[in-house]
Structure formats: C-alpha cells, structure tokens
C-alpha cells in the first residue's frame, strides 16, 4: 500500500475555526480567523446527506461561503435550516471548489456535470470508493463525444474523509465529524498541482489529517478497515433478528460495540459494496475460510462429554490472531496504544486556540497520531488528549510548555 502522509509535520490541521466553531466545543462569538477566511470561497456542496451536511457545517463554521445543492428540495431546505450553507442565487459568484457528496453510483456523473458547468473550479468527490468513480470520469473525457476535456480532467481530485456515523441523512450531520480523522486525498495521474493542493487544504480546513493515496490502494485499504467490517457487523446484526427475546435481555456492551454499524443505511451500503466488490470479496473469502475451520473445530466437540476430546486449535488460533490484528490498529482506541504515549493539554476556550495547538505541535517536529477532546459548555478550558509515538512525549511536553501551553502532570 503506497501511503503518502503529509511531507512536513507543520502541515498538520491548522485552521481552527472549522474544528472549534463547528464542533460546538469552542463557541465562537467573533469573526473567523485569518487562516479560515483565506480558504477559497465560495464552495459548492452537491449532495447534503450526512457527509455533505457535515462538510457544510464545518466549512460554514470556519467562515467559508458555502453553497448547497441537493436533488431533494426538502433535504436542501433542511440543510439550510441547520446552517450547512445557503442555496446559490443567480447573482452569486461561481464556486472555487465543488464537492460532490454522493454515493459511488452517481458520483462520477455529478463530477462530470460539475466540471462542465464550472470551468474554473476544482471538483472533488467524497465517495467512499475511488477507482470506479475515477474510471467513469476518465471515460467521459475520452472519444469524439467526450463530455469533458483532458484539461477539465486535471481539475478533478478524489477525496474521502474517513469519518461517518451509523445513522444517515443531513439531520445526523455534525460539524466536528471530521476532527482529527484521516482525510484521504486521491489524485490521479493528470490531476493538477493546484487542484490537489486545494483538496489537501480542504482536509486541513475541516480539522482532519490529510494523506495522499492512489485510487487502487485506497479501495483496498477501506475494504479492510471499513467495508468488510460493515458486512461482519451486518451478519451479526442479522443473526439477532431470530434470537429469542429472552436472549436479547442479556445483551451487554460487547454486543452493542460489535453490532453498532449494523444500523447503517442498506441502500448506501449496497452501492458501496458493489462498487468495491473486487477488493472486498477476497477479504470476505478469507474470513469464510477461517470460519469454516472454526466450525469444523466446534463440530468435533458436539456430543462430547469429555472436554479433552475434540479440536481446539482452530478456535484458539482465531482468537490469538484476532489479538494480533487488533494490536495493529493505531491510535488511542486501538490495540496499538502501547506504541503511543498520551499527553494532556489544556486548551483555552477561545476561537483559534485548537488550531494554534495543531500548528505548534507540527512545529516541534513530533507527529500527531491521535487526538481526543473533552469540553463542557461554559468551562474556561477544553482538554486535549494528544497521542504521539512513545519516546516523543517528553520532547513535545517541553516544547509546548515553552510555548505557554499547560500540560497536565502524570
């Protein structure tokens, strides 16, 4: 997998307004910071579901002029009421950036339409599958009946914010949805440098951590960490449909944790899994093979009164391999936490402070691995739990204290 993180640590999420004002954690009663105001405006978001609506809330909270457009007038009206943006008027300026927030089955068509309609704009889509969308957009630029030109194609850059919720629709949108999450930028061979840079800036503007991947590697990666897990969770959820009511009365947090995303939108996931079938299918096949081994091992115990009889190896090996896999998940909430150290920083409740923290962490040369925020409305400070590679915590603590930050002891 060719993954290209940002070249310089100082390029960590910098503009704070989207991360603070949109999240509601740092109420903003003043005008946006100069960093936020400098982001090219207007931005048009086409599609105002969970992701499109959340992008609108984040960007609007940063002071960006956001135009929103949806095929459903009712959904569009709700997005306006929620503060995700405004409907574009006849006298409004043309967008500098167009974001297509639509499922993979329609994303390519909307990208092509936007490239044709806005000849000076960068166009990106945020669909969760990239290769099929890119292929369709490329086809639209080929042949004598091409809908767009090769120069138009240079203004297209794919993207995928690695954030979401098990609930869908603009009513579930949140301005802090992308905070400290990966934002995958997926340029193609002829993407223009300016357009690629703008999409990377979008990731920073919404408080995410941008990184660059090609379309094939992206699709394989999300098959492992998102798409196959959705199938597994849905299988588990489906098994509960016929479970006796008395059994469900015993449900605890473990079941809730492992089945949470089974509540996801069936129509959307049908399109996602269909579009990424080539990457998802081998992973599910491997899972099925492991499950067959476990079933064979369990079958050897069926009807046996003596616990010494039967095969235990397949079951034990699966659980052990699961331990290994979970330990590879990076960040505070994954099993790889032993590789990271966490320091706690007090963040003043003022506009721009969270962005300043991001910037000054970057200036120390220490890579931010994960971030968790705590804040209660009315408190004078928020609490940022900053995770870094173990061994770097001393350097970062000293550097932040020298810059005036309060780093909690212990």
Tab-separated table of N, CA, C and O in Angstrom, residues 321-404:
chain	number	residue	atom	x	y	z
A	321	UNK	N	-5.034	-14.773	16.734
A	321	UNK	CA	-4.779	-13.927	15.569
A	321	UNK	C	-5.595	-12.636	15.652
A	321	UNK	O	-5.148	-11.572	15.183
A	322	UNK	N	-6.787	-12.734	16.234
A	322	UNK	CA	-7.577	-11.522	16.452
A	322	UNK	C	-6.875	-10.550	17.372
A	322	UNK	O	-6.883	-9.328	17.150
A	323	UNK	N	-6.215	-11.076	18.418
A	323	UNK	CA	-5.429	-10.228	19.312
A	323	UNK	C	-4.346	-9.486	18.538
A	323	UNK	O	-4.124	-8.281	18.732
A	324	UNK	N	-3.667	-10.221	17.660
A	324	UNK	CA	-2.576	-9.621	16.879
A	324	UNK	C	-3.113	-8.517	15.975
A	324	UNK	O	-2.546	-7.422	15.886
A	325	UNK	N	-4.213	-8.797	15.291
A	325	UNK	CA	-4.781	-7.813	14.377
A	325	UNK	C	-5.226	-6.550	15.078
A	325	UNK	O	-4.959	-5.431	14.608
A	326	UNK	N	-5.894	-6.699	16.216
A	326	UNK	CA	-6.378	-5.530	16.945
A	326	UNK	C	-5.225	-4.673	17.438
A	326	UNK	O	-5.316	-3.439	17.450
A	327	UNK	N	-4.110	-5.303	17.811
A	327	UNK	CA	-2.960	-4.533	18.278
A	327	UNK	C	-2.344	-3.678	17.179
A	327	UNK	O	-1.594	-2.739	17.468
A	328	UNK	N	-2.658	-3.994	15.939
A	328	UNK	CA	-2.114	-3.204	14.833
A	328	UNK	C	-2.907	-1.932	14.568
A	328	UNK	O	-2.450	-1.064	13.822
A	329	UNK	N	-4.095	-1.807	15.150
A	329	UNK	CA	-4.911	-0.621	14.917
A	329	UNK	C	-4.262	0.556	15.642
A	329	UNK	O	-4.081	0.507	16.847
A	330	UNK	N	-3.922	1.622	14.919
A	330	UNK	CA	-3.245	2.745	15.575
A	330	UNK	C	-4.213	3.624	16.347
A	330	UNK	O	-5.412	3.609	16.104
A	331	UNK	N	-3.664	4.399	17.258
A	331	UNK	CA	-4.440	5.418	17.941
A	331	UNK	C	-4.868	5.032	19.327
A	331	UNK	O	-4.695	3.913	19.788
A	332	UNK	N	-5.480	5.987	20.015
A	332	UNK	CA	-5.876	5.820	21.406
A	332	UNK	C	-6.802	4.640	21.595
A	332	UNK	O	-6.767	3.952	22.605
A	333	UNK	N	-7.703	4.432	20.654
A	333	UNK	CA	-8.752	3.448	20.858
A	333	UNK	C	-8.414	2.089	20.283
A	333	UNK	O	-9.207	1.164	20.353
A	334	UNK	N	-7.240	1.953	19.685
A	334	UNK	CA	-6.845	0.675	19.135
A	334	UNK	C	-5.872	-0.047	20.039
A	334	UNK	O	-5.374	0.471	21.024
A	335	UNK	N	-5.604	-1.305	19.677
A	335	UNK	CA	-4.716	-2.110	20.498
A	335	UNK	C	-3.265	-1.723	20.369
A	335	UNK	O	-2.427	-2.211	21.109
A	336	UNK	N	-2.929	-0.874	19.399
A	336	UNK	CA	-1.543	-0.454	19.246
A	336	UNK	C	-1.186	0.674	20.188
A	336	UNK	O	-0.148	1.298	20.061
A	337	UNK	N	-2.051	0.927	21.171
A	337	UNK	CA	-1.839	2.060	22.061
A	337	UNK	C	-0.538	1.953	22.831
A	337	UNK	O	0.006	2.961	23.278
A	338	UNK	N	-0.014	0.704	23.019
A	338	UNK	CA	1.233	0.593	23.758
A	338	UNK	C	2.392	1.240	23.009
A	338	UNK	O	3.426	1.526	23.583
A	339	UNK	N	2.224	1.476	21.704
A	339	UNK	CA	3.266	2.131	20.926
A	339	UNK	C	3.185	3.651	21.048
A	339	UNK	O	4.054	4.354	20.566
A	340	UNK	N	2.118	4.163	21.656
A	340	UNK	CA	1.903	5.593	21.747
A	340	UNK	C	1.901	6.050	23.195
A	340	UNK	O	1.613	5.288	24.112
A	341	UNK	N	2.228	7.295	23.378
A	341	UNK	CA	2.108	7.940	24.676
A	341	UNK	C	1.131	9.095	24.523
A	341	UNK	O	1.041	9.706	23.450
A	342	UNK	N	0.397	9.382	25.578
A	342	UNK	CA	-0.609	10.432	25.520
A	342	UNK	C	-0.284	11.509	26.539
A	342	UNK	O	-0.018	11.213	27.708
A	343	UNK	N	-0.273	12.748	26.070
A	343	UNK	CA	-0.129	13.880	26.985
A	343	UNK	C	-1.432	14.668	26.974
A	343	UNK	O	-2.167	14.664	25.981
A	344	UNK	N	-1.723	15.325	28.073
A	344	UNK	CA	-2.970	16.063	28.227
A	344	UNK	C	-2.677	17.556	28.268
A	344	UNK	O	-1.898	18.028	29.110
A	345	UNK	N	-3.282	18.295	27.342
A	345	UNK	CA	-3.030	19.723	27.188
A	345	UNK	C	-4.323	20.488	27.449
A	345	UNK	O	-5.389	20.113	26.931
A	346	UNK	N	-4.248	21.543	28.239
A	346	UNK	CA	-5.405	22.404	28.474
A	346	UNK	C	-5.479	23.442	27.364
A	346	UNK	O	-4.490	24.126	27.065
A	347	UNK	N	-6.651	23.536	26.729
A	347	UNK	CA	-6.838	24.431	25.588
A	347	UNK	C	-7.816	25.536	25.982
A	347	UNK	O	-8.982	25.244	26.284
A	348	UNK	N	-7.394	26.792	26.017
A	348	UNK	CA	-8.307	27.877	26.394
A	348	UNK	C	-9.539	27.933	25.490
A	348	UNK	O	-9.457	27.633	24.291
A	349	UNK	N	-10.668	28.298	26.093
A	349	UNK	CA	-11.937	28.371	25.363
A	349	UNK	C	-12.019	29.692	24.611
A	349	UNK	O	-12.758	30.597	24.969
A	350	UNK	N	-11.199	29.784	23.548
A	350	UNK	CA	-11.189	30.971	22.702
A	350	UNK	C	-11.042	30.543	21.246
A	350	UNK	O	-10.346	29.550	20.964
A	351	UNK	N	-11.667	31.254	20.323
A	351	UNK	CA	-11.519	30.908	18.908
A	351	UNK	C	-10.054	30.891	18.489
A	351	UNK	O	-9.277	31.771	18.869
A	352	UNK	N	-9.655	29.892	17.750
A	352	UNK	CA	-8.310	29.816	17.204
A	352	UNK	C	-7.324	29.027	18.027
A	352	UNK	O	-6.238	28.692	17.543
A	353	UNK	N	-7.667	28.703	19.292
A	353	UNK	CA	-6.692	28.052	20.154
A	353	UNK	C	-6.404	26.605	19.742
A	353	UNK	O	-5.262	26.149	19.814
A	354	UNK	N	-7.432	25.867	19.321
A	354	UNK	CA	-7.193	24.488	18.905
A	354	UNK	C	-6.314	24.446	17.661
A	354	UNK	O	-5.407	23.615	17.552
A	355	UNK	N	-6.571	25.351	16.727
A	355	UNK	CA	-5.722	25.423	15.534
A	355	UNK	C	-4.291	25.786	15.878
A	355	UNK	O	-3.344	25.271	15.285
A	356	UNK	N	-4.110	26.685	16.857
A	356	UNK	CA	-2.756	27.039	17.291
A	356	UNK	C	-2.038	25.828	17.879
A	356	UNK	O	-0.846	25.614	17.641
A	357	UNK	N	-2.782	25.013	18.639
A	357	UNK	CA	-2.175	23.801	19.196
A	357	UNK	C	-1.707	22.873	18.078
A	357	UNK	O	-0.588	22.352	18.103
A	358	UNK	N	-2.566	22.640	17.060
A	358	UNK	CA	-2.182	21.805	15.919
A	358	UNK	C	-0.901	22.336	15.277
A	358	UNK	O	0.041	21.591	15.004
A	359	UNK	N	-0.880	23.637	15.020
A	359	UNK	CA	0.262	24.239	14.335
A	359	UNK	C	1.538	24.083	15.150
A	359	UNK	O	2.599	23.712	14.624
A	360	UNK	N	1.458	24.337	16.449
A	360	UNK	CA	2.665	24.315	17.262
A	360	UNK	C	3.136	22.894	17.541
A	360	UNK	O	4.332	22.666	17.726
A	361	UNK	N	2.231	21.917	17.544
A	361	UNK	CA	2.685	20.523	17.578
A	361	UNK	C	3.483	20.221	16.317
A	361	UNK	O	4.547	19.598	16.363
A	362	UNK	N	2.965	20.663	15.175
A	362	UNK	CA	3.686	20.452	13.921
A	362	UNK	C	5.059	21.095	13.918
A	362	UNK	O	6.029	20.534	13.410
A	363	UNK	N	5.163	22.280	14.515
A	363	UNK	CA	6.443	22.990	14.532
A	363	UNK	C	7.490	22.284	15.392
A	363	UNK	O	8.686	22.482	15.192
A	364	UNK	N	7.040	21.459	16.333
A	364	UNK	CA	8.010	20.721	17.158
A	364	UNK	C	8.655	19.566	16.407
A	364	UNK	O	9.666	19.020	16.848
A	365	UNK	N	8.045	19.156	15.279
A	365	UNK	CA	8.558	18.012	14.531
A	365	UNK	C	8.045	16.681	15.034
A	365	UNK	O	8.459	15.633	14.552
A	366	UNK	N	7.118	16.698	16.010
A	366	UNK	CA	6.532	15.470	16.546
A	366	UNK	C	5.244	15.178	15.786
A	366	UNK	O	4.407	16.063	15.607
A	367	UNK	N	5.081	13.931	15.344
A	367	UNK	CA	3.907	13.562	14.560
A	367	UNK	C	2.716	13.267	15.460
A	367	UNK	O	2.798	12.463	16.389
A	368	UNK	N	1.601	13.924	15.201
A	368	UNK	CA	0.366	13.686	15.942
A	368	UNK	C	-0.279	12.399	15.435
A	368	UNK	O	-0.603	12.274	14.266
A	369	UNK	N	-0.448	11.419	16.330
A	369	UNK	CA	-1.026	10.138	15.951
A	369	UNK	C	-2.540	10.099	16.159
A	369	UNK	O	-3.267	9.491	15.388
A	370	UNK	N	-3.020	10.746	17.225
A	370	UNK	CA	-4.452	10.737	17.507
A	370	UNK	C	-4.763	11.886	18.452
A	370	UNK	O	-3.879	12.417	19.135
A	371	UNK	N	-6.031	12.269	18.470
A	371	UNK	CA	-6.460	13.360	19.326
A	371	UNK	C	-7.859	13.082	19.829
A	371	UNK	O	-8.740	12.681	19.068
A	372	UNK	N	-8.066	13.259	21.113
A	372	UNK	CA	-9.407	13.173	21.699
A	372	UNK	C	-9.645	14.446	22.488
A	372	UNK	O	-8.747	14.947	23.178
A	373	UNK	N	-10.856	14.991	22.367
A	373	UNK	CA	-11.182	16.256	23.003
A	373	UNK	C	-12.265	16.080	24.054
A	373	UNK	O	-13.201	15.304	23.861
A	374	UNK	N	-12.118	16.809	25.151
A	374	UNK	CA	-13.166	16.874	26.159
A	374	UNK	C	-13.469	18.344	26.400
A	374	UNK	O	-12.550	19.154	26.564
A	375	UNK	N	-14.747	18.685	26.432
A	375	UNK	CA	-15.111	20.059	26.715
A	375	UNK	C	-16.561	20.115	27.148
A	375	UNK	O	-17.409	19.437	26.571
A	376	UNK	N	-16.822	20.897	28.166
A	376	UNK	CA	-18.178	21.129	28.628
A	376	UNK	C	-18.497	22.596	28.434
A	376	UNK	O	-17.697	23.464	28.812
A	377	UNK	N	-19.654	22.869	27.853
A	377	UNK	CA	-20.024	24.250	27.573
A	377	UNK	C	-19.961	25.069	28.860
A	377	UNK	O	-20.469	24.670	29.903
A	378	UNK	N	-19.326	26.230	28.790
A	378	UNK	CA	-19.219	27.082	29.958
A	378	UNK	C	-17.889	26.974	30.661
A	378	UNK	O	-17.510	27.867	31.421
A	379	UNK	N	-17.162	25.874	30.455
A	379	UNK	CA	-15.842	25.753	31.058
A	379	UNK	C	-14.866	26.685	30.350
A	379	UNK	O	-15.013	26.983	29.159
A	380	UNK	N	-13.852	27.127	31.086
A	380	UNK	CA	-12.885	28.052	30.517
A	380	UNK	C	-11.838	27.356	29.668
A	380	UNK	O	-11.117	28.015	28.913
A	381	UNK	N	-11.705	26.058	29.820
A	381	UNK	CA	-10.713	25.322	29.038
A	381	UNK	C	-11.316	24.020	28.522
A	381	UNK	O	-12.256	23.480	29.113
A	382	UNK	N	-10.776	23.562	27.424
A	382	UNK	CA	-11.035	22.209	26.961
A	382	UNK	C	-9.814	21.362	27.256
A	382	UNK	O	-8.731	21.881	27.572
A	383	UNK	N	-9.964	20.068	27.176
A	383	UNK	CA	-8.866	19.145	27.454
A	383	UNK	C	-8.590	18.352	26.185
A	383	UNK	O	-9.479	17.677	25.655
A	384	UNK	N	-7.356	18.456	25.704
A	384	UNK	CA	-6.939	17.726	24.510
A	384	UNK	C	-5.994	16.603	24.925
A	384	UNK	O	-4.956	16.854	25.541
A	385	UNK	N	-6.372	15.363	24.612
A	385	UNK	CA	-5.515	14.205	24.860
A	385	UNK	C	-4.768	13.916	23.556
A	385	UNK	O	-5.359	13.449	22.581
A	386	UNK	N	-3.490	14.222	23.545
A	386	UNK	CA	-2.674	14.151	22.330
A	386	UNK	C	-1.816	12.895	22.378
A	386	UNK	O	-1.013	12.713	23.304
A	387	UNK	N	-1.983	12.015	21.388
A	387	UNK	CA	-1.206	10.773	21.319
A	387	UNK	C	-0.080	10.916	20.307
A	387	UNK	O	-0.302	11.361	19.177
A	388	UNK	N	1.130	10.531	20.735
A	388	UNK	CA	2.324	10.595	19.881
A	388	UNK	C	3.105	9.304	20.044
A	388	UNK	O	2.836	8.505	20.943
A	389	UNK	N	4.068	9.086	19.173
A	389	UNK	CA	4.926	7.911	19.298
A	389	UNK	C	5.619	7.918	20.658
A	389	UNK	O	6.121	8.953	21.117
A	390	UNK	N	5.631	6.741	21.317
A	390	UNK	CA	6.274	6.643	22.622
A	390	UNK	C	7.757	7.038	22.489
A	390	UNK	O	8.437	6.632	21.549
A	391	UNK	N	8.206	7.835	23.415
A	391	UNK	CA	9.553	8.374	23.361
A	391	UNK	C	9.575	9.821	22.931
A	391	UNK	O	10.564	10.534	23.153
A	392	UNK	N	8.471	10.285	22.294
A	392	UNK	CA	8.396	11.677	21.846
A	392	UNK	C	7.659	12.567	22.836
A	392	UNK	O	7.653	13.790	22.681
A	393	UNK	N	7.048	11.947	23.857
A	393	UNK	CA	6.185	12.732	24.741
A	393	UNK	C	6.966	13.759	25.558
A	393	UNK	O	6.467	14.862	25.840
A	394	UNK	N	8.205	13.426	25.943
A	394	UNK	CA	8.997	14.372	26.715
A	394	UNK	C	9.348	15.605	25.915
A	394	UNK	O	9.227	16.744	26.394
A	395	UNK	N	9.793	15.377	24.659
A	395	UNK	CA	10.128	16.487	23.769
A	395	UNK	C	8.920	17.378	23.540
A	395	UNK	O	9.006	18.609	23.611
A	396	UNK	N	7.756	16.757	23.258
A	396	UNK	CA	6.562	17.543	22.968
A	396	UNK	C	6.105	18.310	24.210
A	396	UNK	O	5.714	19.482	24.113
A	397	UNK	N	6.139	17.659	25.361
A	397	UNK	CA	5.735	18.333	26.593
A	397	UNK	C	6.577	19.580	26.843
A	397	UNK	O	6.051	20.666	27.125
A	398	UNK	N	7.888	19.434	26.730
A	398	UNK	CA	8.784	20.569	26.956
A	398	UNK	C	8.534	21.674	25.936
A	398	UNK	O	8.450	22.861	26.301
A	399	UNK	N	8.394	21.287	24.670
A	399	UNK	CA	8.205	22.287	23.616
A	399	UNK	C	6.893	23.055	23.808
A	399	UNK	O	6.843	24.277	23.617
A	400	UNK	N	5.827	22.353	24.175
A	400	UNK	CA	4.546	23.024	24.363
A	400	UNK	C	4.576	23.935	25.583
A	400	UNK	O	4.019	25.046	25.559
A	401	UNK	N	5.217	23.485	26.641
A	401	UNK	CA	5.316	24.350	27.834
A	401	UNK	C	6.115	25.614	27.527
A	401	UNK	O	5.781	26.706	28.013
A	402	UNK	N	7.153	25.489	26.724
A	402	UNK	CA	7.934	26.656	26.344
A	402	UNK	C	7.098	27.641	25.538
A	402	UNK	O	7.382	28.852	25.534
A	403	UNK	N	6.080	27.141	24.858
A	403	UNK	CA	5.194	27.986	24.070
A	403	UNK	C	4.003	28.491	24.873
A	403	UNK	O	3.098	29.097	24.316
A	404	UNK	N	3.981	28.168	26.154
A	404	UNK	CA	2.931	28.709	27.023
A	404	UNK	C	1.754	27.804	27.272
A	404	UNK	O	0.794	28.214	27.940
